Amino acid sequence: MTSTHVDAPIVAVTVYPDRARVTRRAELRLAPGEHRLRFGALPLDLHRDSVRVSGGGPASVLGVDVVTQVQPRTSDPGAAELEQRRRDLVAELAELADAEAVETQRAEFLALLAQRAGGTYARALAVGEATPAGVTTFLDSVTDQTSTSQARRRELNRRRDEVQELLAAVERELADLPGKQRPDRLAVEVVVRIDPDDVTEPAGDDEAAGPAGAGPVAEVRLDLSYVVSGAGWTSSYDLRLVDETLTVTWFGLVSQRTGEDWPECELQLSTARPTTGTALPELTPWYLDQVDGRARMSTLTGGGPGGPFVPPVPAAPAGAPPAGPAGVGVRRAAPVAQPTATLEQGVVAATYQPARPVAVPADGAAHRAVVAVLELSAVLDYVTAPVRSPDVHLRATVVNSSPHTLLPGPASVFHGGDFVGSTPLPVWAPGEEVELALGLDDRIRVRRELVRRADTKATLGSTRRREVEYRTTVANHTPRPARVTVLDQLPVSRGEGITVRELRLDPAPDERAALGELIWRLELPPGASQEIAFGLRVELAKGIELVGWRE
């Protein structure tokens, strides 16, 4: 029984964050008996244990084998064309080098000829054996040949530079096709059996018949699926704020270097993370050892969780319009509609099918598909920490009221149609509330200034004191009321000889957080301002030097 190659184009691809499952389909008409069908050429990075064969029709699958096809050259037409182009350019460079060497030898010969002929003609002129006209003719001939040779060398150098640039371009294209350059490929051989009782007489000509040729045939559909590495998808977002509505557009960026191009087919994006082996976590004992000569450190198997992720606050680019609730109330035309992906919720993951097919070549470039568009209500306010910076940040507190679990990824922030910055978006589950930094607003002005500072010198057996008082002014220059959260802090003592005391907090802070953080929540009408007075005293015991002080 010989192997018969079958044409099985890619009909579906499910892309996971770090790999993909590819499905190929073959429509066959097979005669009764056993058939060995070969699916190829498949990527070398194919996971052999992931190969599955399914389908429909009166056929029984007797065996599935994965074999390696050893070939002298790549079977991919695009990669083969580029490699042939590279070989032609390399050969042309060699020809140009040979031609330049010939011209160099010609120029050296002409120079030597002119040098030797000079003495010969001088002697011939002296004895009357040569005429000046004959000498002039000879010199003109040598000069013309030398000029022609130099022109050819210049042309050869120009062409050499062009060919080198073309070769560099081909090399860059080949660098984007690492999987396609490898000549060897994998193939899947499937042995199927067709029972005589399950076949029917062919209706029409025999051209559509399978490997068996004419006679009774059975119509069979075989689906071959396998998992490959070198593929994946990531998330990116557009956050567009209009009034107090935040439109979140979720994009899936698909890229792959598997060695085979994916045509426009049924493309699905899955949030699942398949692994080669899964196991439930188990805890091992957590031992604490006494610090002595035998045990100098304690060990915690598996490590511990890190701290919470705090996204950095984005800064608006220079020249960007001011942000904030007052700046986004301009009515704009409704945006054009974007088709979104179809959602299928699984037990532990979700699968999205984009509204339109997306072809993904194996060049590593990102190809974008719209996953979802969410309209979410946002509660807007401002946050400033004048002890660190006078910048005022627009903050949106948003609840994910959609059924989508948004994956982490970069987000571009827009106020209406204006781009104002970017921010990372963390994992955002349905029903979860997050705070998003949406840029700066220069119309909320904050100024923090030192209004009093006093130091007392130490006397015998006494303590030293340092007193400071600050005044923070917050002004709302927007045409709308503004809610502003002001953050400041008291220093925290970590030494017995350092005591921190409050002298003045006017008005009193609305909240005190851990480690001396003070929080004021101000409601400012348009054009209004408010001051915060903040004073403290630091007492130092005798002999204590203060470290960490800042003003």
XYZ file of C-alpha atoms in Angstrom, residues 111-472:
362
model
C 49.648 52.403 -18.089
C 52.672 50.127 -18.541
C 52.344 50.343 -22.350
C 52.256 54.126 -22.269
C 55.303 54.218 -19.984
C 57.419 51.954 -22.180
C 56.203 53.501 -25.439
C 57.260 56.928 -24.258
C 60.948 56.071 -24.332
C 60.689 54.157 -27.594
C 58.932 57.012 -29.417
C 61.414 59.541 -28.031
C 64.340 57.626 -29.517
C 62.450 57.087 -32.798
C 61.725 60.794 -33.126
C 65.367 61.605 -32.426
C 66.650 59.476 -35.337
C 63.772 60.370 -37.663
C 62.087 56.922 -37.591
C 58.798 58.334 -36.268
C 56.748 61.419 -36.933
C 54.952 63.629 -34.364
C 51.620 62.799 -35.984
C 52.188 59.090 -35.426
C 53.089 59.660 -31.787
C 49.963 61.758 -31.292
C 47.773 59.057 -32.829
C 49.224 56.430 -30.511
C 48.756 58.594 -27.420
C 45.161 59.402 -28.395
C 44.439 55.682 -28.784
C 45.890 54.856 -25.355
C 44.009 57.756 -23.760
C 40.686 56.689 -25.309
C 41.126 53.096 -24.152
C 42.076 54.251 -20.639
C 39.001 56.527 -20.440
C 36.755 53.728 -21.670
C 38.195 51.334 -19.073
C 37.675 53.811 -16.243
C 34.062 54.416 -17.351
C 33.432 50.666 -17.333
C 34.907 50.425 -13.813
C 32.619 53.217 -12.613
C 29.614 51.461 -14.110
C 30.687 48.173 -12.497
C 30.998 49.870 -9.096
C 27.568 51.463 -9.475
C 25.978 48.144 -10.414
C 27.802 46.400 -7.542
C 26.295 48.862 -5.048
C 22.810 48.280 -6.498
C 23.165 44.500 -6.304
C 24.418 44.710 -2.699
C 21.366 46.773 -1.748
C 19.059 44.269 -3.476
C 20.813 41.392 -1.720
C 20.415 43.108 1.654
C 16.675 43.536 0.977
C 16.315 39.846 0.096
C 18.240 38.895 3.241
C 15.816 40.967 5.335
C 12.838 39.265 3.716
C 14.344 35.849 4.362
C 15.013 36.812 7.983
C 11.247 37.238 8.398
C 10.664 33.675 7.163
C 12.751 31.489 9.480
C 10.306 28.600 9.462
C 9.926 28.618 5.688
C 13.638 28.456 4.954
C 14.103 25.037 6.504
C 13.815 22.463 3.728
C 12.657 19.555 5.879
C 8.975 19.237 6.706
C 6.721 16.895 8.623
C 3.949 14.831 7.106
C 1.056 12.965 8.667
C 0.176 9.597 7.175
C -3.347 8.400 7.874
C -4.470 4.848 7.129
C -8.216 4.554 6.525
C -10.399 1.670 5.552
C -13.571 1.771 3.476
C -15.950 -1.193 3.853
C -17.489 -2.428 0.580
C -20.984 -2.237 2.062
C -20.615 1.514 2.622
C -19.788 2.595 -0.933
C -22.061 3.854 -3.684
C -21.775 4.017 -7.435
C -20.199 7.276 -8.664
C -22.630 9.812 -10.009
C -20.989 11.606 -12.964
C -17.455 11.529 -14.335
C -14.550 9.944 -12.511
C -12.356 13.026 -12.367
C -13.490 13.791 -8.809
C -12.678 10.270 -7.643
C -9.962 9.736 -5.106
C -6.825 7.624 -5.391
C -8.796 4.549 -6.204
C -9.977 5.797 -9.593
C -13.281 4.677 -11.136
C -15.811 2.314 -9.588
C -17.912 2.405 -6.409
C -16.673 5.121 -4.031
C -17.389 6.532 -0.594
C -17.391 10.261 0.081
C -15.173 10.999 3.083
C -14.193 14.220 4.840
C -11.005 14.118 6.896
C -10.049 16.922 9.277
C -6.443 16.969 10.428
C -5.669 19.228 13.414
C -2.372 19.901 15.160
C -0.802 22.418 17.524
C 2.205 24.517 16.508
C 4.507 26.839 18.413
C 5.702 30.185 17.114
C 2.227 31.716 17.079
C 0.083 33.687 19.464
C -2.011 36.747 20.047
C -1.906 39.708 22.389
C -4.362 42.428 23.310
C -4.320 46.155 22.688
C -6.990 48.739 23.387
C -8.345 52.123 22.461
C -9.885 53.995 25.412
C -12.073 56.813 24.092
C -13.695 59.155 26.618
C -16.724 61.232 25.595
C -18.629 62.970 28.412
C -18.706 60.265 31.098
C -18.818 57.298 28.738
C -15.657 55.271 28.160
C -15.622 53.297 24.915
C -13.188 50.406 25.133
C -12.220 48.892 21.790
C -10.440 45.586 22.244
C -8.093 44.466 19.478
C -6.487 41.076 19.050
C -3.001 41.245 17.508
C -2.219 37.910 15.826
C 1.278 37.024 14.656
C 3.016 33.794 13.731
C 6.289 32.357 12.457
C 5.225 28.739 12.097
C 6.539 28.314 8.555
C 3.131 28.101 6.864
C 0.855 30.971 5.841
C -2.693 31.025 7.175
C -5.198 32.043 4.482
C -8.458 33.809 5.179
C -10.284 31.115 7.097
C -12.246 30.543 10.291
C -9.958 32.312 12.763
C -10.642 32.074 16.495
C -8.843 33.747 19.393
C -8.844 31.759 22.628
C -7.878 32.969 26.094
C -7.005 29.416 27.150
C -3.404 28.584 27.954
C -2.781 24.994 26.840
C 0.176 23.267 28.460
C 1.987 20.034 27.773
C 1.119 18.796 31.242
C -1.111 20.113 34.017
C -1.137 19.356 37.719
C -2.960 20.824 40.684
C -0.813 22.858 43.069
C 0.237 21.227 46.326
C 1.858 22.880 49.325
C 5.042 21.643 50.918
C 6.003 22.363 54.544
C 7.204 25.905 55.324
C 10.147 25.543 57.674
C 11.665 28.296 59.841
C 15.191 27.512 61.039
C 17.196 29.083 63.820
C 20.032 31.284 62.551
C 23.209 29.505 63.654
C 26.245 27.910 62.056
C 24.204 25.046 60.614
C 21.338 27.014 59.077
C 21.829 30.532 57.844
C 18.654 31.023 55.881
C 15.087 29.798 55.632
C 13.625 28.451 52.461
C 10.105 28.815 51.167
C 9.485 26.367 48.353
C 7.689 27.943 45.426
C 8.239 31.572 46.432
C 5.546 34.035 47.326
C 3.258 36.356 45.449
C 4.505 39.758 44.405
C 2.931 43.045 45.241
C -0.081 44.453 43.449
C 0.401 45.833 39.984
C 0.142 49.607 39.853
C 0.020 50.958 36.320
C 2.090 54.073 35.697
C 0.220 57.273 35.052
C 0.577 58.371 31.422
C 1.682 61.837 30.481
C -0.026 63.685 27.665
C 2.219 64.537 24.736
C 3.411 68.074 24.222
C 0.756 70.222 22.621
C -2.088 67.848 23.484
C -5.380 69.531 24.461
C -6.247 69.532 28.163
C -8.122 66.529 29.474
C -10.903 66.157 31.968
C -14.649 66.045 32.403
C -14.984 69.627 31.213
C -12.944 69.021 28.096
C -14.771 65.976 26.794
C -18.325 67.217 26.731
C -18.230 68.369 23.110
C -20.826 66.567 21.053
C -19.332 64.690 18.151
C -20.754 62.636 15.352
C -21.353 59.012 16.184
C -18.304 56.873 15.352
C -18.462 54.399 12.512
C -19.610 50.954 13.559
C -17.009 48.226 13.979
C -18.028 44.577 13.667
C -17.063 42.647 16.759
C -16.126 39.032 17.348
C -18.560 36.321 18.395
C -18.028 35.208 21.985
C -18.200 31.597 23.139
C -17.716 31.111 26.877
C -16.013 27.919 28.010
C -15.443 26.450 31.453
C -12.098 28.180 32.076
C -11.600 30.319 28.946
C -13.373 32.294 26.251
C -13.097 31.965 22.480
C -13.642 34.846 20.071
C -14.314 34.555 16.366
C -13.695 37.838 14.487
C -16.498 39.084 12.289
C -14.340 38.935 9.152
C -11.655 36.437 8.079
C -8.059 37.514 8.621
C -5.145 36.117 6.624
C -1.972 35.766 8.716
C 1.256 35.093 6.801
C 4.216 33.545 8.610
C 6.257 36.745 8.681
C 5.916 37.641 12.368
C 3.971 40.837 11.630
C 0.967 41.641 13.815
C -2.447 41.461 12.141
C -5.262 43.190 14.002
C -8.829 42.034 14.477
C -11.571 43.700 16.515
C -12.548 41.486 19.443
C -15.108 43.628 21.273
C -16.351 47.202 21.666
C -17.601 48.094 25.153
C -19.580 51.160 26.227
C -18.891 51.645 29.952
C -19.993 54.352 32.371
C -17.120 56.191 34.030
C -16.951 58.210 37.229
C -14.400 60.960 36.615
C -12.286 62.894 39.069
C -8.787 64.295 39.419
C -5.826 63.109 41.469
C -2.759 65.133 42.409
C 0.199 64.604 44.741
C 1.795 68.067 44.950
C 4.437 66.782 47.360
C 5.863 64.969 44.321
C 4.623 66.912 41.273
C 2.167 69.729 40.451
C 0.618 67.601 37.693
C -3.097 66.834 37.938
C -4.222 63.497 36.530
C -7.646 62.657 35.197
C -8.883 59.423 36.760
C -11.779 57.271 35.605
C -13.330 54.722 37.931
C -15.026 52.155 35.709
C -16.870 48.907 36.323
C -16.605 46.241 33.641
C -20.309 45.671 33.027
C -19.638 43.414 30.015
C -19.310 39.618 29.936
C -15.705 39.916 28.703
C -12.569 39.309 30.745
C -10.150 41.807 29.241
C -6.576 40.581 29.021
C -3.594 42.796 29.911
C -2.225 45.013 27.175
C -1.306 48.554 26.182
C -4.108 51.073 25.747
C -4.148 54.293 23.730
C -6.148 57.045 25.438
C -8.334 59.432 23.437
C -10.496 62.318 24.579
C -13.040 62.466 21.822
C -10.888 62.332 18.708
C -7.690 63.613 20.347
C -4.893 61.283 21.390
C -3.587 62.251 24.845
C -1.367 59.370 25.934
C -1.176 55.674 26.684
C -1.529 53.473 29.739
C -1.285 49.743 30.499
C -4.556 47.944 31.092
C -4.450 45.104 33.659
C -6.575 41.976 33.618
C -10.144 43.234 33.978
C -12.800 40.693 34.920
C -16.577 41.157 34.526
C -18.016 43.162 37.408
C -14.569 44.328 38.520
C -13.897 48.005 39.211
C -10.638 49.552 38.056
C -9.101 52.996 38.145
C -7.667 54.214 34.856
C -5.276 57.119 34.377
C -6.498 59.119 31.380
C -3.930 61.886 31.030
C -3.174 65.321 32.504
C -5.303 68.452 32.765
C -3.449 71.769 33.023
C -6.658 73.636 33.798
C -6.612 72.304 37.349
C -3.732 74.257 38.878
C -1.937 73.069 42.026
C 0.753 74.916 43.942
C 2.501 73.707 47.092
C 4.819 76.139 48.853
C 6.809 76.221 52.083
C 5.497 79.140 54.160
C 7.379 78.628 57.427
C 10.487 76.777 58.590
C 12.046 76.895 62.059
C 14.944 75.003 63.649
C 15.963 75.012 67.313
C 19.530 74.306 68.305
C 20.245 71.578 70.822
C 21.317 72.483 74.343
C 22.812 70.247 76.983
C 20.456 67.293 77.460
C 17.716 68.742 75.240
C 16.147 67.729 71.948
C 16.296 69.540 68.652
C 13.177 70.578 66.803
C 12.383 71.280 63.185
C 9.038 72.805 62.262
C 7.695 73.354 58.752
C 4.388 74.525 57.356
C 3.138 74.205 53.803
C 0.260 75.792 51.931
C -1.272 73.926 48.983
